[in-house]
Amino acid sequence: MKYKPVKDRCCLNKKCLDQRKFGEGNIIRHSMYKTRLGRRRRYLCKTCKKTFCSTKGTPYYRLQKSRLDFDEVVQMTVEGVRISSISRIKCFSWNTIASWQYLACQAAGEFNNQNLKDLELIELQADEICTFTGTKKKLIWIFVAIEVWSRIWISKVVGSRNYRNIKTLLNQVIDSCRIVNPFIFTTDGFEPYSWATRNLMSSICLYAQVIKKRRKNRVINVERRLIIGTKSKMEQLLFESEDFSTINTSFIERLNLTIRQGCAYLGRRTAYHSRSKDLLADKLSLQMCYYNFVRPHSALKFGGEIRTPAMQAGLVKKQLSFREIFTSMEILFWWVFIFLRTRVRVEKFAWFST
Ligand SMILES: [Zn+2]
């Protein structure tokens, strides 16, 4: 019996000549095998004569529990539940949850890298969130940028509050966006923003700062400064804008709140915090993927349909699920290498348990 070639699979054998090539006609269905959770498919690569299972190359590979459990753990992670709570809710060990989170974060980061491209930039806002890693003395900042029209979270940088990190953030924005017309860019009054904007985007944007003066934790005065561009051009762009009529940073501040609520590391006055910069950056990649592709945004409601920011930006046509993201072809290549690294890493950080 002759089997039809499978187009949506590729061979991940390092020694194979058709390694990582889709649609070459070398992959066919081989057989079925039994697991505790049901029957699974095996595939055969005709080039290297090796077989592999259907989850190879995804975070679900060699998972001892069901894929549904994995998805639930990831969902709880992005809704701001800490590891020890998830461990008690699901009755899995702390290390299992940590290793699953690591796999999910890596997959989400890769999915972001592959998919957050070619966005149309209309209105940009940037800001930073202050937190700490290890001890409260080690302050660390999370720089974020949002495209206001589609509400898409374009980029994030974790590090100290300096010019270099702001430059990295703006470079990420320029790399992932398509700039057709001059756009409005707004930040707070932190001076390195204006230096970086002058260096990188002075010809393509109108840059303004919003400076809030506070007394006893209340805003008493808001000053709006136009740094790059003319007043008439700014007024014209504000008139054309669908989202706001004055210079503001409300949208990025709202995103900051969403990030704080969704990431357990960033909760205020809690015992739970990140122990390292890399762990925090990984969690934020997962958060970013969830915010852009999975979570419907209540400001993007059109009749009965509530869109995700990625739908509004035209990157995808429907709301994605974690299952679709983790089994997508874009991230398939990575997985073989990452799985091997995970065990070492989780053992190393096992003392994190709180
Ligand atoms: Zn092969």
Tab-separated table of C-alpha atoms and ligand atoms in Angstrom:
chain	number	residue	atom	x	y	z
A	1	MET	CA	0.000	0.000	0.000
A	2	LYS	CA	1.361	3.385	-0.995
A	3	TYR	CA	1.035	6.213	1.546
A	4	LYS	CA	0.469	9.844	0.606
A	5	PRO	CA	3.290	12.212	1.661
A	6	VAL	CA	2.509	14.489	4.624
A	7	LYS	CA	3.077	18.190	3.947
A	8	ASP	CA	2.884	19.729	7.426
A	9	ARG	CA	5.702	17.668	8.968
A	10	CYS	CA	9.433	17.801	8.499
A	11	CYS	CA	12.326	15.565	9.517
A	12	LEU	CA	14.231	16.816	12.572
A	13	ASN	CA	17.057	14.271	12.338
A	14	LYS	CA	20.308	16.252	12.300
A	15	LYS	CA	22.004	13.806	9.916
A	16	CYS	CA	19.148	13.738	7.376
A	17	LEU	CA	19.602	15.393	3.960
A	18	ASP	CA	15.999	16.636	4.031
A	19	GLN	CA	16.247	17.965	7.583
A	20	ARG	CA	13.775	20.795	8.351
A	21	LYS	CA	12.344	20.869	4.809
A	22	PHE	CA	8.582	20.981	4.410
A	23	GLY	CA	6.685	19.589	1.395
A	24	GLU	CA	9.585	17.547	-0.017
A	25	GLY	CA	7.416	14.399	-0.070
A	26	ASN	CA	9.841	12.498	2.199
A	27	ILE	CA	7.495	12.170	5.212
A	28	ILE	CA	4.784	9.497	5.209
A	29	ARG	CA	2.471	8.064	7.865
A	30	HIS	CA	4.129	5.023	9.442
A	31	SER	CA	2.024	3.483	12.204
A	32	MET	CA	0.029	4.098	15.374
A	33	TYR	CA	1.194	3.463	18.938
A	34	LYS	CA	-0.617	3.337	22.260
A	35	THR	CA	-0.042	5.665	25.191
A	36	ARG	CA	-1.919	5.923	28.494
A	37	LEU	CA	-3.825	8.868	27.038
A	38	GLY	CA	-4.747	7.409	23.642
A	39	ARG	CA	-3.406	6.401	20.264
A	40	ARG	CA	-0.699	8.489	18.611
A	41	ARG	CA	0.673	8.604	15.082
A	42	ARG	CA	4.250	7.803	14.035
A	43	TYR	CA	5.756	9.215	10.854
A	44	LEU	CA	8.584	7.906	8.688
A	45	CYS	CA	11.184	9.936	6.823
A	46	LYS	CA	11.935	8.095	3.561
A	47	THR	CA	15.291	9.866	3.169
A	48	CYS	CA	16.922	8.773	6.451
A	49	LYS	CA	14.529	5.856	7.219
A	50	LYS	CA	13.957	7.155	10.787
A	51	THR	CA	10.555	7.363	12.444
A	52	PHE	CA	9.293	10.062	14.797
A	53	CYS	CA	6.103	10.767	16.731
A	54	SER	CA	3.549	13.498	16.114
A	55	THR	CA	4.649	15.691	19.034
A	56	LYS	CA	8.354	15.731	18.115
A	57	GLY	CA	9.595	19.303	17.849
A	58	THR	CA	6.830	20.763	20.062
A	59	PRO	CA	6.730	21.502	23.836
A	60	TYR	CA	4.414	18.472	24.174
A	61	TYR	CA	7.217	16.045	23.251
A	62	ARG	CA	7.700	13.275	25.853
A	63	LEU	CA	5.153	14.876	28.150
A	64	GLN	CA	4.135	12.507	30.961
A	65	LYS	CA	0.745	14.223	31.425
A	66	SER	CA	-1.949	15.219	28.933
A	67	ARG	CA	-1.565	18.197	26.617
A	68	LEU	CA	-4.657	19.699	28.221
A	69	ASP	CA	-2.863	19.789	31.586
A	70	PHE	CA	0.085	21.552	29.965
A	71	ASP	CA	-2.206	24.150	28.357
A	72	GLU	CA	-4.012	24.734	31.660
A	73	VAL	CA	-0.740	25.319	33.491
A	74	VAL	CA	0.342	27.828	30.842
A	75	GLN	CA	-3.041	29.559	31.023
A	76	MET	CA	-2.741	29.905	34.801
A	77	THR	CA	0.794	31.257	34.412
A	78	VAL	CA	-0.313	34.083	32.132
A	79	GLU	CA	-3.228	34.922	34.405
A	80	GLY	CA	-0.843	35.713	37.248
A	81	VAL	CA	-0.895	32.492	39.300
A	82	ARG	CA	2.465	31.671	40.878
A	83	ILE	CA	4.187	28.307	40.500
A	84	SER	CA	3.558	27.006	44.005
A	85	SER	CA	-0.172	27.766	43.705
A	86	ILE	CA	-0.393	25.996	40.339
A	87	SER	CA	1.488	23.073	41.856
A	88	ARG	CA	-1.120	22.792	44.642
A	89	ILE	CA	-4.104	23.276	42.299
A	90	LYS	CA	-2.966	20.686	39.746
A	91	CYS	CA	-1.233	18.328	42.228
A	92	PHE	CA	1.969	18.299	40.152
A	93	SER	CA	5.431	18.853	41.546
A	94	TRP	CA	6.955	22.324	41.624
A	95	ASN	CA	9.727	21.241	39.254
A	96	THR	CA	7.244	19.887	36.691
A	97	ILE	CA	5.451	23.230	36.562
A	98	ALA	CA	8.757	25.139	36.332
A	99	SER	CA	10.021	22.993	33.456
A	100	TRP	CA	6.706	23.287	31.580
A	101	GLN	CA	6.772	27.038	32.041
A	102	TYR	CA	10.306	27.149	30.696
A	103	LEU	CA	9.287	25.172	27.593
A	104	ALA	CA	6.206	27.364	27.059
A	105	CYS	CA	8.214	30.589	27.494
A	106	GLN	CA	10.837	29.508	24.952
A	107	ALA	CA	8.164	28.478	22.435
A	108	ALA	CA	6.257	31.724	22.926
A	109	GLY	CA	9.441	33.787	22.536
A	110	GLU	CA	10.250	32.043	19.268
A	111	PHE	CA	6.658	32.446	18.063
A	112	ASN	CA	6.867	36.193	18.813
A	113	ASN	CA	10.151	36.503	16.913
A	114	GLN	CA	8.701	34.755	13.879
A	115	ASN	CA	5.333	36.478	13.808
A	116	LEU	CA	5.655	40.032	15.097
A	117	LYS	CA	6.811	41.415	11.757
A	118	ASP	CA	5.656	43.912	9.191
A	119	LEU	CA	3.289	45.812	11.504
A	120	GLU	CA	1.927	49.123	10.345
A	121	LEU	CA	2.998	51.858	12.756
A	122	ILE	CA	0.387	54.589	13.274
A	123	GLU	CA	0.717	55.733	16.896
A	124	LEU	CA	3.467	54.573	19.220
A	125	GLN	CA	3.771	54.831	23.011
A	126	ALA	CA	6.608	53.615	25.229
A	127	ASP	CA	7.100	53.405	28.969
A	128	GLU	CA	8.890	51.378	31.620
A	129	ILE	CA	7.860	49.290	34.638
A	130	CYS	CA	10.040	49.200	37.735
A	131	THR	CA	10.578	45.936	39.597
A	132	PHE	CA	13.410	44.087	41.314
A	133	THR	CA	15.204	40.745	41.029
A	134	GLY	CA	16.783	38.887	43.917
A	135	THR	CA	16.729	41.585	46.576
A	136	LYS	CA	14.805	44.836	46.697
A	137	LYS	CA	18.059	46.728	46.243
A	138	LYS	CA	18.525	45.322	42.728
A	139	LEU	CA	16.082	47.444	40.753
A	140	ILE	CA	15.340	46.385	37.214
A	141	TRP	CA	13.247	48.012	34.501
A	142	ILE	CA	10.991	46.570	31.834
A	143	PHE	CA	10.741	48.780	28.757
A	144	VAL	CA	7.628	48.221	26.661
A	145	ALA	CA	6.247	49.732	23.462
A	146	ILE	CA	2.672	49.562	22.155
A	147	GLU	CA	1.157	50.428	18.791
A	148	VAL	CA	-1.995	52.256	19.848
A	149	TRP	CA	-4.279	51.731	16.845
A	150	SER	CA	-4.086	47.923	16.943
A	151	ARG	CA	-3.121	47.753	20.684
A	152	ILE	CA	-0.322	45.376	19.741
A	153	TRP	CA	2.568	45.038	22.187
A	154	ILE	CA	5.526	45.349	19.830
A	155	SER	CA	8.634	44.952	21.940
A	156	LYS	CA	10.071	44.581	25.418
A	157	VAL	CA	13.532	44.974	26.924
A	158	VAL	CA	14.522	44.007	30.479
A	159	GLY	CA	17.489	45.775	32.054
A	160	SER	CA	18.652	48.903	33.782
A	161	ARG	CA	17.101	52.288	33.047
A	162	ASN	CA	19.607	53.652	30.577
A	163	TYR	CA	20.068	54.973	27.064
A	164	ARG	CA	21.344	51.675	25.645
A	165	ASN	CA	18.188	49.740	26.581
A	166	ILE	CA	15.929	52.458	25.170
A	167	LYS	CA	17.897	52.328	21.932
A	168	THR	CA	17.446	48.530	21.807
A	169	LEU	CA	13.694	48.967	22.339
A	170	LEU	CA	13.379	51.503	19.529
A	171	ASN	CA	15.530	49.378	17.221
A	172	GLN	CA	13.212	46.408	17.852
A	173	VAL	CA	10.231	48.637	16.992
A	174	ILE	CA	11.865	49.802	13.742
A	175	ASP	CA	12.775	46.211	12.770
A	176	SER	CA	9.284	44.835	13.283
A	177	CYS	CA	7.291	47.725	11.824
A	178	ARG	CA	6.473	49.103	8.406
A	179	ILE	CA	6.497	52.894	8.514
A	180	VAL	CA	4.405	54.486	5.781
A	181	ASN	CA	3.459	57.907	7.185
A	182	PRO	CA	4.856	60.038	10.030
A	183	PHE	CA	3.496	58.795	13.353
A	184	ILE	CA	3.027	60.213	16.855
A	185	PHE	CA	5.432	58.861	19.479
A	186	THR	CA	4.755	59.603	23.164
A	187	THR	CA	6.710	58.728	26.298
A	188	ASP	CA	7.202	60.057	29.816
A	189	GLY	CA	9.772	62.754	30.578
A	190	PHE	CA	12.817	60.455	30.848
A	191	GLU	CA	15.477	62.285	28.846
A	192	PRO	CA	17.249	59.332	27.075
A	193	TYR	CA	14.003	58.699	25.144
A	194	SER	CA	14.467	62.008	23.360
A	195	TRP	CA	18.162	61.296	22.648
A	196	ALA	CA	17.354	57.871	21.182
A	197	THR	CA	14.407	59.234	19.167
A	198	ARG	CA	16.571	62.017	17.723
A	199	ASN	CA	19.192	59.465	16.702
A	200	LEU	CA	16.926	56.770	15.299
A	201	MET	CA	13.541	58.169	14.272
A	202	SER	CA	13.769	61.950	14.013
A	203	SER	CA	12.762	62.040	10.320
A	204	ILE	CA	9.790	59.704	10.614
A	205	CYS	CA	7.954	60.683	13.791
A	206	LEU	CA	6.528	63.532	15.826
A	207	TYR	CA	7.801	63.050	19.344
A	208	ALA	CA	6.133	64.386	22.476
A	209	GLN	CA	6.625	63.898	26.205
A	210	VAL	CA	3.964	63.808	28.910
A	211	ILE	CA	5.326	64.913	32.289
A	212	LYS	CA	3.140	64.353	35.331
A	213	LYS	CA	3.799	66.179	38.588
A	214	ARG	CA	2.630	64.314	41.674
A	215	ARG	CA	2.033	65.390	45.242
A	216	LYS	CA	1.023	62.872	47.929
A	217	ASN	CA	0.575	60.210	45.223
A	218	ARG	CA	-1.905	62.331	43.261
A	219	VAL	CA	-1.316	63.915	39.869
A	220	ILE	CA	-1.526	67.695	40.304
A	221	ASN	CA	-0.252	68.878	36.937
A	222	VAL	CA	0.244	67.381	33.446
A	223	GLU	CA	2.718	69.058	31.126
A	224	ARG	CA	2.834	68.122	27.431
A	225	ARG	CA	6.026	68.950	25.542
A	226	LEU	CA	6.469	68.670	21.793
A	227	ILE	CA	10.129	67.726	21.191
A	228	ILE	CA	10.280	66.770	17.494
A	229	GLY	CA	7.879	68.134	14.844
A	230	THR	CA	5.738	71.217	14.378
A	231	LYS	CA	2.603	72.146	16.316
A	232	SER	CA	0.408	72.336	13.190
A	233	LYS	CA	1.463	68.855	11.998
A	234	MET	CA	0.823	67.426	15.471
A	235	GLU	CA	-2.645	69.004	15.579
A	236	GLN	CA	-3.427	67.525	12.173
A	237	LEU	CA	-2.343	64.018	13.259
A	238	LEU	CA	-4.300	64.313	16.518
A	239	PHE	CA	-7.382	65.352	14.530
A	240	GLU	CA	-6.998	62.306	12.268
A	241	SER	CA	-6.394	59.927	15.183
A	242	GLU	CA	-9.181	57.445	15.988
A	243	ASP	CA	-8.086	56.818	19.562
A	244	PHE	CA	-7.188	60.118	21.205
A	245	SER	CA	-7.410	63.888	20.770
A	246	THR	CA	-4.614	65.051	23.103
A	247	ILE	CA	-1.015	63.913	23.619
A	248	ASN	CA	-1.117	61.175	26.277
A	249	THR	CA	0.459	57.962	27.565
A	250	SER	CA	-2.778	56.325	28.756
A	251	PHE	CA	-2.570	53.294	26.461
A	252	ILE	CA	0.906	52.230	27.511
A	253	GLU	CA	-0.012	52.788	31.160
A	254	ARG	CA	-3.031	50.525	30.706
A	255	LEU	CA	-0.749	47.903	29.146
A	256	ASN	CA	1.576	48.218	32.154
A	257	LEU	CA	-1.368	47.359	34.405
A	258	THR	CA	-2.285	44.352	32.246
A	259	ILE	CA	1.320	43.127	32.434
A	260	ARG	CA	1.456	43.600	36.216
A	261	GLN	CA	-1.800	41.687	36.665
A	262	GLY	CA	-0.789	38.868	34.338
A	263	CYS	CA	2.733	38.231	35.607
A	264	ALA	CA	3.022	36.858	39.158
A	265	TYR	CA	6.574	38.236	39.412
A	266	LEU	CA	5.320	41.814	39.124
A	267	GLY	CA	2.636	41.843	41.814
A	268	ARG	CA	3.121	44.620	44.344
A	269	ARG	CA	3.575	43.788	48.040
A	270	THR	CA	3.780	40.021	47.538
A	271	ALA	CA	6.445	37.573	48.644
A	272	TYR	CA	6.820	36.251	45.098
A	273	HIS	CA	9.389	37.891	42.844
A	274	SER	CA	11.828	36.993	40.091
A	275	ARG	CA	15.254	35.692	41.114
A	276	SER	CA	16.955	36.484	37.831
A	277	LYS	CA	16.637	38.832	34.881
A	278	ASP	CA	16.442	35.976	32.346
A	279	LEU	CA	13.537	34.273	34.118
A	280	LEU	CA	11.644	37.556	34.149
A	281	ALA	CA	12.348	38.163	30.447
A	282	ASP	CA	11.175	34.614	29.596
A	283	LYS	CA	7.908	35.058	31.504
A	284	LEU	CA	7.319	38.349	29.705
A	285	SER	CA	7.771	36.649	26.312
A	286	LEU	CA	4.963	34.256	27.229
A	287	GLN	CA	2.883	37.156	28.496
A	288	MET	CA	3.492	39.066	25.273
A	289	CYS	CA	2.463	36.090	23.131
A	290	TYR	CA	-0.718	35.627	25.175
A	291	TYR	CA	-1.603	39.322	25.075
A	292	ASN	CA	-1.059	39.662	21.314
A	293	PHE	CA	-2.405	36.387	19.930
A	294	VAL	CA	-4.682	34.680	22.476
A	295	ARG	CA	-6.399	37.206	24.733
A	296	PRO	CA	-9.357	39.125	23.204
A	297	HIS	CA	-8.943	42.856	23.813
A	298	SER	CA	-12.068	44.566	25.136
A	299	ALA	CA	-11.191	47.816	23.327
A	300	LEU	CA	-11.257	45.929	20.006
A	301	LYS	CA	-14.934	45.008	20.079
A	302	PHE	CA	-16.678	45.197	16.702
A	303	GLY	CA	-20.307	44.092	16.994
A	304	GLY	CA	-20.327	40.555	18.354
A	305	GLU	CA	-16.652	40.003	17.565
A	306	ILE	CA	-13.902	40.766	20.084
A	307	ARG	CA	-10.527	40.786	18.325
A	308	THR	CA	-7.049	40.110	19.602
A	309	PRO	CA	-4.388	42.785	18.904
A	310	ALA	CA	-2.775	40.471	16.304
A	311	MET	CA	-6.111	40.190	14.445
A	312	GLN	CA	-6.480	43.965	14.442
A	313	ALA	CA	-2.922	44.374	13.136
A	314	GLY	CA	-3.677	41.883	10.331
A	315	LEU	CA	-1.128	39.262	11.432
A	316	VAL	CA	-3.676	36.468	11.901
A	317	LYS	CA	-7.312	35.965	10.908
A	318	LYS	CA	-8.623	34.366	14.104
A	319	GLN	CA	-7.990	34.163	17.822
A	320	LEU	CA	-5.266	31.572	18.403
A	321	SER	CA	-5.065	29.055	21.238
A	322	PHE	CA	-1.922	27.928	23.066
A	323	ARG	CA	-2.275	24.532	21.344
A	324	GLU	CA	-2.109	26.203	17.929
A	325	ILE	CA	0.873	28.339	18.956
A	326	PHE	CA	2.859	25.440	20.420
A	327	THR	CA	2.266	23.157	17.443
A	328	SER	CA	2.810	25.831	14.782
A	329	MET	CA	5.407	25.209	12.137
A	330	GLU	CA	7.368	28.367	12.951
A	331	ILE	CA	8.637	27.059	16.251
A	332	LEU	CA	8.981	23.416	15.265
A	333	PHE	CA	12.713	23.540	14.604
A	334	TRP	CA	13.773	24.729	18.003
A	335	TRP	CA	12.419	22.088	20.205
A	336	VAL	CA	14.824	19.231	20.001
A	337	PHE	CA	17.647	21.292	21.452
A	338	ILE	CA	15.657	23.100	24.096
A	339	PHE	CA	14.196	19.955	25.651
A	340	LEU	CA	17.649	18.661	26.526
A	341	ARG	CA	18.644	21.920	28.214
A	342	THR	CA	15.521	22.128	30.366
A	343	ARG	CA	16.323	19.427	32.913
A	344	VAL	CA	19.656	20.959	33.816
A	345	ARG	CA	18.132	24.364	34.251
A	346	VAL	CA	15.223	23.289	36.419
A	347	GLU	CA	17.462	21.401	38.815
A	348	LYS	CA	19.660	24.454	39.072
A	349	PHE	CA	16.772	26.693	40.122
A	350	ALA	CA	14.898	24.204	42.291
A	351	TRP	CA	15.582	26.178	45.462
A	352	PHE	CA	13.267	28.910	44.166
A	353	SER	CA	10.251	27.245	45.740
A	354	THR	CA	8.355	29.686	47.910
B	1	ZN	ZN	15.035	12.293	7.578
